[in-house]
Short mmCIF file of C-alpha atoms in Angstrom, two decimals:
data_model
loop_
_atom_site.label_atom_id
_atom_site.label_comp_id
_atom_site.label_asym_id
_atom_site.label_seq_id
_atom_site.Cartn_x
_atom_site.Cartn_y
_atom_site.Cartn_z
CA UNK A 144 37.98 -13.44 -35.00
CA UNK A 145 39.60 -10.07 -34.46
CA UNK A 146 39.21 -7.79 -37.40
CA UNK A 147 41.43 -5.36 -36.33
CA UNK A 148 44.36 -8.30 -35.95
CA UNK A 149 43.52 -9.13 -39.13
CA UNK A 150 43.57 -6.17 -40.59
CA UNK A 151 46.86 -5.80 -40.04
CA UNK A 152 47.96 -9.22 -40.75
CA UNK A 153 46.82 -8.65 -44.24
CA UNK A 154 48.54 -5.24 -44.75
CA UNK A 155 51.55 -7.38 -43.92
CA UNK A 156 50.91 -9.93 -46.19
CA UNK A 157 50.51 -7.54 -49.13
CA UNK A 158 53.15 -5.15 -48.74
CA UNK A 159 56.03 -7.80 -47.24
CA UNK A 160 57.56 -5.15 -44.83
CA UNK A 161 56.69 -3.36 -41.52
CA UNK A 162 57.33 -0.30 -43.15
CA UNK A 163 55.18 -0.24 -46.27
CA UNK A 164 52.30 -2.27 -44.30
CA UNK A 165 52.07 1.16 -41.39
CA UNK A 166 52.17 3.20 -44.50
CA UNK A 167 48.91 1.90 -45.89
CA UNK A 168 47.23 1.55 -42.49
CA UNK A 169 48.51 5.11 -41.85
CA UNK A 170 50.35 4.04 -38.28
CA UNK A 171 53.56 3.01 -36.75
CA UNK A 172 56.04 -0.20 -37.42
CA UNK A 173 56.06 -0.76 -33.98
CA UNK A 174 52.05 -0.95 -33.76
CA UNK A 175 52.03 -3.21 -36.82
CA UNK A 176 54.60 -5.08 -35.46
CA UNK A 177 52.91 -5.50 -31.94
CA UNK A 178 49.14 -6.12 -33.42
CA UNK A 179 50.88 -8.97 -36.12
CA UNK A 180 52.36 -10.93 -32.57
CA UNK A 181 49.22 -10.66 -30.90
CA UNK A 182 47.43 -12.38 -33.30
CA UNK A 183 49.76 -14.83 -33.47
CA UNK A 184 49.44 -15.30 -29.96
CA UNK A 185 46.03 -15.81 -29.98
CA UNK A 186 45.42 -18.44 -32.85
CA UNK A 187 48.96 -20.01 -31.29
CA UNK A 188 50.37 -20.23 -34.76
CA UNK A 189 52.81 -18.77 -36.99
CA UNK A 190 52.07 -16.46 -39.47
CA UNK A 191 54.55 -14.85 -41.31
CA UNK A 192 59.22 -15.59 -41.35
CA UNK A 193 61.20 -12.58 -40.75
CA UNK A 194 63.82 -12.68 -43.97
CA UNK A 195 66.22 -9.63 -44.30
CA UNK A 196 64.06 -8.84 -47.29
CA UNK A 197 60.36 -8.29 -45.16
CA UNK A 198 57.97 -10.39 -43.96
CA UNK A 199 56.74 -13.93 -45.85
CA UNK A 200 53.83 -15.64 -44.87
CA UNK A 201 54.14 -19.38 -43.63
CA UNK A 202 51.59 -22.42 -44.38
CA UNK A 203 49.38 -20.98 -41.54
CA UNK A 204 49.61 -17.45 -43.13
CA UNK A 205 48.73 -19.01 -46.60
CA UNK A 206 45.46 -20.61 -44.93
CA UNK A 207 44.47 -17.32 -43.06
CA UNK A 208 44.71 -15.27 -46.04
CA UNK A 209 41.45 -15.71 -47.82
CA UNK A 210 39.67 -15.31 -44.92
CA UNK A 211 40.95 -11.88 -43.82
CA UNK A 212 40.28 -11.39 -47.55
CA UNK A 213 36.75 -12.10 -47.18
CA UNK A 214 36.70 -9.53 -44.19
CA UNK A 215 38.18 -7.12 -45.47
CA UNK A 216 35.36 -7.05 -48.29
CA UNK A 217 32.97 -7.55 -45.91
CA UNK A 218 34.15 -4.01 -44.45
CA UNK A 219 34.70 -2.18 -47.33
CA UNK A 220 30.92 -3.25 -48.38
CA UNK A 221 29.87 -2.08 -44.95
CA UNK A 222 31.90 0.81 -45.46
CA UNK A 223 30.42 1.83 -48.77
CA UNK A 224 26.91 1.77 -47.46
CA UNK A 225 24.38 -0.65 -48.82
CA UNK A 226 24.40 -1.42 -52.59
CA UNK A 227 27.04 0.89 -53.19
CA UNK A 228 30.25 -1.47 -52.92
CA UNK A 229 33.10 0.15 -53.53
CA UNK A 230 36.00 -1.47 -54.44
CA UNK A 231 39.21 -1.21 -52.27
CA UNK A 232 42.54 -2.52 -51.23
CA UNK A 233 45.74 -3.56 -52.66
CA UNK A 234 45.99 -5.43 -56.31
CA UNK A 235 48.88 -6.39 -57.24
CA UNK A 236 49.48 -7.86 -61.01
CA UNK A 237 52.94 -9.50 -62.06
CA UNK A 238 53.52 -8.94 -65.89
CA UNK A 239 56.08 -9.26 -68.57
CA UNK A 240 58.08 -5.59 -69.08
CA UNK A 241 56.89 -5.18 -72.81
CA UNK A 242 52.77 -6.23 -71.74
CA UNK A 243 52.85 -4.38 -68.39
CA UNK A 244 54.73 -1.19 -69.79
CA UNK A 245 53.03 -0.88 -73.27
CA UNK A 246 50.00 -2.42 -73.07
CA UNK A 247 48.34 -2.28 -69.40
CA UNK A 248 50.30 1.24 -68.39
CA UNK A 249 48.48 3.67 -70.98
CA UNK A 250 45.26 2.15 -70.69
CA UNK A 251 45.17 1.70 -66.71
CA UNK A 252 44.24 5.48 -65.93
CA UNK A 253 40.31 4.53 -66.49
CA UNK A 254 40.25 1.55 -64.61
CA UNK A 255 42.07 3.20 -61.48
CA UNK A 256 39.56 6.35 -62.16
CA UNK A 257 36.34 4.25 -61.74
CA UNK A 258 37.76 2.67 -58.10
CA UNK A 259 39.81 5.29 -56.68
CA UNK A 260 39.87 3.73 -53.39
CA UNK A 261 42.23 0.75 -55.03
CA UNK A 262 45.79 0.71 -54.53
CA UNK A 263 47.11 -1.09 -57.40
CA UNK A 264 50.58 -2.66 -58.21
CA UNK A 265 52.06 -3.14 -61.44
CA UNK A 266 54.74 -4.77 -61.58
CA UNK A 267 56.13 -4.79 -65.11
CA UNK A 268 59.74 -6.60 -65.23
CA UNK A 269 61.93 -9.21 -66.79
CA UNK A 270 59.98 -11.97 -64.82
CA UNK A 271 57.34 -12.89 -62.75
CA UNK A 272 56.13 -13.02 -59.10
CA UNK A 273 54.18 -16.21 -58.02
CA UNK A 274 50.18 -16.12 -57.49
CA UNK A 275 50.57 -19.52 -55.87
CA UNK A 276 52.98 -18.08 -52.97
CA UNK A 277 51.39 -15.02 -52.90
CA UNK A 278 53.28 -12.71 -54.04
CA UNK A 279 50.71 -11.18 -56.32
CA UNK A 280 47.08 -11.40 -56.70
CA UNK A 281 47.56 -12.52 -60.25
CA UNK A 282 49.86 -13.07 -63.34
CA UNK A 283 49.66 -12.46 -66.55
CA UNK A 284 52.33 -15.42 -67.90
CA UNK A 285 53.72 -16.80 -71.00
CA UNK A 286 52.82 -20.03 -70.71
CA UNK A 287 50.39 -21.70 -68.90
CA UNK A 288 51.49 -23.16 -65.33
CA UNK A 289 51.02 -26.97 -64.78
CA UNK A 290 51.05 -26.68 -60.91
CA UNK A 291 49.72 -24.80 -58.22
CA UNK A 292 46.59 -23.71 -56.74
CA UNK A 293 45.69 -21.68 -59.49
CA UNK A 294 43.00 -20.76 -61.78
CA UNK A 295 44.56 -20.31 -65.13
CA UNK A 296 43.93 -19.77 -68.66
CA UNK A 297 44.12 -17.95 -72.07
CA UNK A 298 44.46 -14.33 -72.00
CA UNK A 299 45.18 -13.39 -75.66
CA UNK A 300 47.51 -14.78 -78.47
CA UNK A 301 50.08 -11.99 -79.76
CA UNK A 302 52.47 -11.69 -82.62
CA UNK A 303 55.81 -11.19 -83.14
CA UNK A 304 58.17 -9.80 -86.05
CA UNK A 305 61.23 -8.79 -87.42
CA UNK A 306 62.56 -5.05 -87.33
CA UNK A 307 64.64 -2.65 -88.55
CA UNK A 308 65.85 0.91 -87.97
CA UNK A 309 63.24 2.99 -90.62
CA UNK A 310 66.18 4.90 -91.38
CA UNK A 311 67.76 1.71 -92.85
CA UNK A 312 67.06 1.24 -96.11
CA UNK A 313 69.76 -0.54 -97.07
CA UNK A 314 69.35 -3.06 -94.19
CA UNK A 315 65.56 -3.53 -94.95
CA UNK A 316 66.43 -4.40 -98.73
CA UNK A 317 69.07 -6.77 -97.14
CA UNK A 318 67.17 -8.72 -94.64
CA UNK A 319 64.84 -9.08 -97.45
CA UNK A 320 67.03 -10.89 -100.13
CA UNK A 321 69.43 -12.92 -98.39
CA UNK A 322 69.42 -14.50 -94.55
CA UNK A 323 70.72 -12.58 -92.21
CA UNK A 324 74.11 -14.59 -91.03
CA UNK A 325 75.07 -13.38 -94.92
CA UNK A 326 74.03 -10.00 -94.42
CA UNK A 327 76.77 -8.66 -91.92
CA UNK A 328 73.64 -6.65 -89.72
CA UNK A 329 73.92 -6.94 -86.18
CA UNK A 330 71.19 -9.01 -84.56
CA UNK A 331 69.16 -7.69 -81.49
CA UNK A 332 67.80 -9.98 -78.93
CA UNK A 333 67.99 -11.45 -75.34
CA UNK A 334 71.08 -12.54 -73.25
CA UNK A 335 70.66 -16.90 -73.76
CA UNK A 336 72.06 -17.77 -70.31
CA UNK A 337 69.40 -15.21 -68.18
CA UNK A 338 66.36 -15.87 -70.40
CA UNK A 339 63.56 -15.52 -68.08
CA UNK A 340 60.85 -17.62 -69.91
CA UNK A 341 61.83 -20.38 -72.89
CA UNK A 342 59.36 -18.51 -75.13
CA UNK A 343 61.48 -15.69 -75.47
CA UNK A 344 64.07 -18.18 -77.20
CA UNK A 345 62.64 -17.36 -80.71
CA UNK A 346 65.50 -16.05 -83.08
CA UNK A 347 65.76 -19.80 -84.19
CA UNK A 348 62.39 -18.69 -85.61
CA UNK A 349 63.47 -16.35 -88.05
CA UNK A 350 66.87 -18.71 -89.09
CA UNK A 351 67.71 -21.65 -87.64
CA UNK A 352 70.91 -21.34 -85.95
CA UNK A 353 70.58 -17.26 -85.82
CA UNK A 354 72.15 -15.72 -82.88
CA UNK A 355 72.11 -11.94 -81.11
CA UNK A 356 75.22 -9.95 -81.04
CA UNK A 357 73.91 -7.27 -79.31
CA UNK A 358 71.87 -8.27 -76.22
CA UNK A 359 69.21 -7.02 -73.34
CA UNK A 360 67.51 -8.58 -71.10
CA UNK A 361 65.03 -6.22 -71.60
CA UNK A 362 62.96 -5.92 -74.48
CA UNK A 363 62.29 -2.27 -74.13
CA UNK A 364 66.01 -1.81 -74.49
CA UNK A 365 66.01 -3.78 -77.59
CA UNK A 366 63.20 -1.72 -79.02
CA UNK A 367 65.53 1.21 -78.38
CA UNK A 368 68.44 -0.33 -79.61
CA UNK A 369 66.71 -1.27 -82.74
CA UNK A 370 64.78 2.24 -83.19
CA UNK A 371 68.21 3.94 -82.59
CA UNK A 372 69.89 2.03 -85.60
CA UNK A 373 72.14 -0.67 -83.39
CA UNK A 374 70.59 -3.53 -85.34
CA UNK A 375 67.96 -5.59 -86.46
CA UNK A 376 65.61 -7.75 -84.44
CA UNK A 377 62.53 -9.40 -82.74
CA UNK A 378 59.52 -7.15 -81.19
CA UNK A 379 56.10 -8.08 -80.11
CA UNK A 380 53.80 -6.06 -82.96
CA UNK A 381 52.07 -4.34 -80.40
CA UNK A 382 55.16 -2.87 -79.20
CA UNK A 383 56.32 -1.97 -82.31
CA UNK A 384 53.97 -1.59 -84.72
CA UNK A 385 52.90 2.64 -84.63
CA UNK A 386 56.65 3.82 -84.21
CA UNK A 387 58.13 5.53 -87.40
CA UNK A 388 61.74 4.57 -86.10
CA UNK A 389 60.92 1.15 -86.92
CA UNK A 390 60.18 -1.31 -90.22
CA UNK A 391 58.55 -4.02 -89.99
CA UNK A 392 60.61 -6.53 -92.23
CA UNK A 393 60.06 -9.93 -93.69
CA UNK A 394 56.23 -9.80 -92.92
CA UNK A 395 55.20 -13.11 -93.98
CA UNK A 396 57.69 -14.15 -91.29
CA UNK A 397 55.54 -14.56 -87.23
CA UNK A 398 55.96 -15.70 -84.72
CA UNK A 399 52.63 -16.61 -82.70
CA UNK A 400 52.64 -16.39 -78.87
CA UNK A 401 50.28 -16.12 -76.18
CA UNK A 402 49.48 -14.58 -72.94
CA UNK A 403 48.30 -16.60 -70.05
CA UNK A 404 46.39 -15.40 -66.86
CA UNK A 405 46.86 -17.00 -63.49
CA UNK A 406 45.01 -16.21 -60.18
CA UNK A 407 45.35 -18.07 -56.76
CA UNK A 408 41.87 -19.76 -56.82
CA UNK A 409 41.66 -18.27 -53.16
CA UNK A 410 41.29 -15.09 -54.21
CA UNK A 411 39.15 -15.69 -58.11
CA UNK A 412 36.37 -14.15 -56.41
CA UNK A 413 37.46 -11.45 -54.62
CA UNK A 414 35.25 -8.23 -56.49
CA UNK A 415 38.49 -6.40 -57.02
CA UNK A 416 40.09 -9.11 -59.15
CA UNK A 417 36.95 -9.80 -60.99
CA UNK A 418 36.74 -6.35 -61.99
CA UNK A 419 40.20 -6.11 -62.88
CA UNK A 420 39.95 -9.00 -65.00
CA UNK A 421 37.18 -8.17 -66.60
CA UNK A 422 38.27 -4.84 -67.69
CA UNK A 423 41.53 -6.50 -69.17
CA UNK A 424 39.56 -8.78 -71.16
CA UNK A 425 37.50 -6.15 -72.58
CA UNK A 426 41.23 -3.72 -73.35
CA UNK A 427 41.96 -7.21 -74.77
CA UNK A 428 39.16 -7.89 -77.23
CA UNK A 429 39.03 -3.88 -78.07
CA UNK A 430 43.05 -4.26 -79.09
CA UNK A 431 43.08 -7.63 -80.93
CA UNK A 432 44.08 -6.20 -84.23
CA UNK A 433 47.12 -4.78 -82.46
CA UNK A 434 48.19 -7.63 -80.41
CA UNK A 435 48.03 -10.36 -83.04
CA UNK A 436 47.53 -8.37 -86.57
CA UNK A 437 46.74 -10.24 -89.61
#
């Protein structure tokens, strides 16, 4: 099989456009374009749908994937000269906004520093691509998938608490004494009807019934909101604890969590996801105190 076709099928695959794909491979659309429908052409198959958005790889396209994976290691091993393998590519890893942003982000510099030649993707948002179409190498979840081709399981547990401004005495005294639908404090949380994940629904947690009036979908928003003196609400621990603009309130009050990892098992094996998994375990075990304090 052409290496060179495939080659460029997989830039495709990874990056979803034209565009971004003859970025990486430092060349033109319109060569992208024309070496994608020759290889078509010659395995007489369909590889990827044009959607306004880019380029999405069909059932055929699915298939051919972990092959041009195992290629394009091939090459890069070739590349590196024998028994000196770097690592190279594109990684992509889907991951909630608070995880991605406070917990991967300032810790990622070393990783990326020990395999410069990897182009890696974090994409850190209010919810999650899919490992099992592709759309990302791997994803760090809050619950575990029950379908799929995937490879899944237990990343790290993680705690949750109540907060309040620091600057809020007052409001820390009455959160403490009385429930908060008597304590006329505006409650911080997430918008019900665009919840991205059921495990954010927690507030019911605290008090049964208890409801935000001030809402985000995103919870670094509601750390702001919270630090800034707008109210009182929920924050992972290791997103909050280490700020002086928040109190931690009600501490015999958590709520217990957990992150989930899922992989494509197509791709488990592939040197760049092993090492990227195995330095987030390590970052993991180092930062257990933080994620899940006692």
């Amino acid at each position: 099989m052409d290496w060179d076709g495939l080659q460029y099928f997989l830039m495709v695959a990874r990056h979803g456009t034209l565009a971004r794909a003859a970025q990486a491979l430092h060349v033109d659309p319109t060569t992208v374009s024309r070496r994608v429908g020759a290889l078509e052409k010659a395995l007489d198959q369909t590889l990827f749908e044009r959607v306004p958005a880019g380029f999405t790889l069909t059932a055929a396209g699915r298939a051919l994937v972990p092959h041009a994976e195992a290629m394009a290691a091939a090459a890069a091993r070739v590349h590196a000269g024998e028994g000196r393998a770097a690592l190279s590519g594109q990684l992509r890893i889907s991951v909630s906004e608070g995880f991605g942003n406070s917990f991967i982000a300032p810790r990622l510099g070393a990783f990326a520093a020990a395999h410069p030649e990897l182009e890696i993707d974090l994409v850190a948002s209010s919810g999650f691509l899919n490992p099992s179409r592709r759309e990302a190498d791997m994803a760090i979840l809050l619950a575990r998938p029950r379908k799929g081709p995937l490879i899944t399981r237990k990343l790290a547990d993680y705690s949750l608490g109540l907060y309040a401004p620091a600057e809020r005495q007052d409001w820390t005294e009455a959160v403490e004494a009385a429930p908060l639908s008597r304590a006329a404090i505006p409650v911080i949380g997430y918008i019900p009807d665009i919840l991205y994940a059921p495990e954010l629904d927690y507030l019911g947690e605290i008090e049964p019934g208890l409801r935000a009036t001030i809402r985000s979908s995103s919870i670094l928003a509601q750390r702001r909101m919270i630090a800034g003196g707008s109210g009182v609400g929920v924050l992972p621990c290791f997103l909050a604890e280490g700020d002086p603009a928040l109190m931690r309130v009600r501490r015999a009050q958590t709520i217990a969590r957990s992150f989930w990892l899922a992989l494509h098992r197509d791709v488990a094996q592939q040197p760049r996801i092993r090492a990227f998994i195995d330095w987030l375990d390590s970052e993991v075990k180092e930062a257990r105190g933080l994620l899940a304090p006692s």
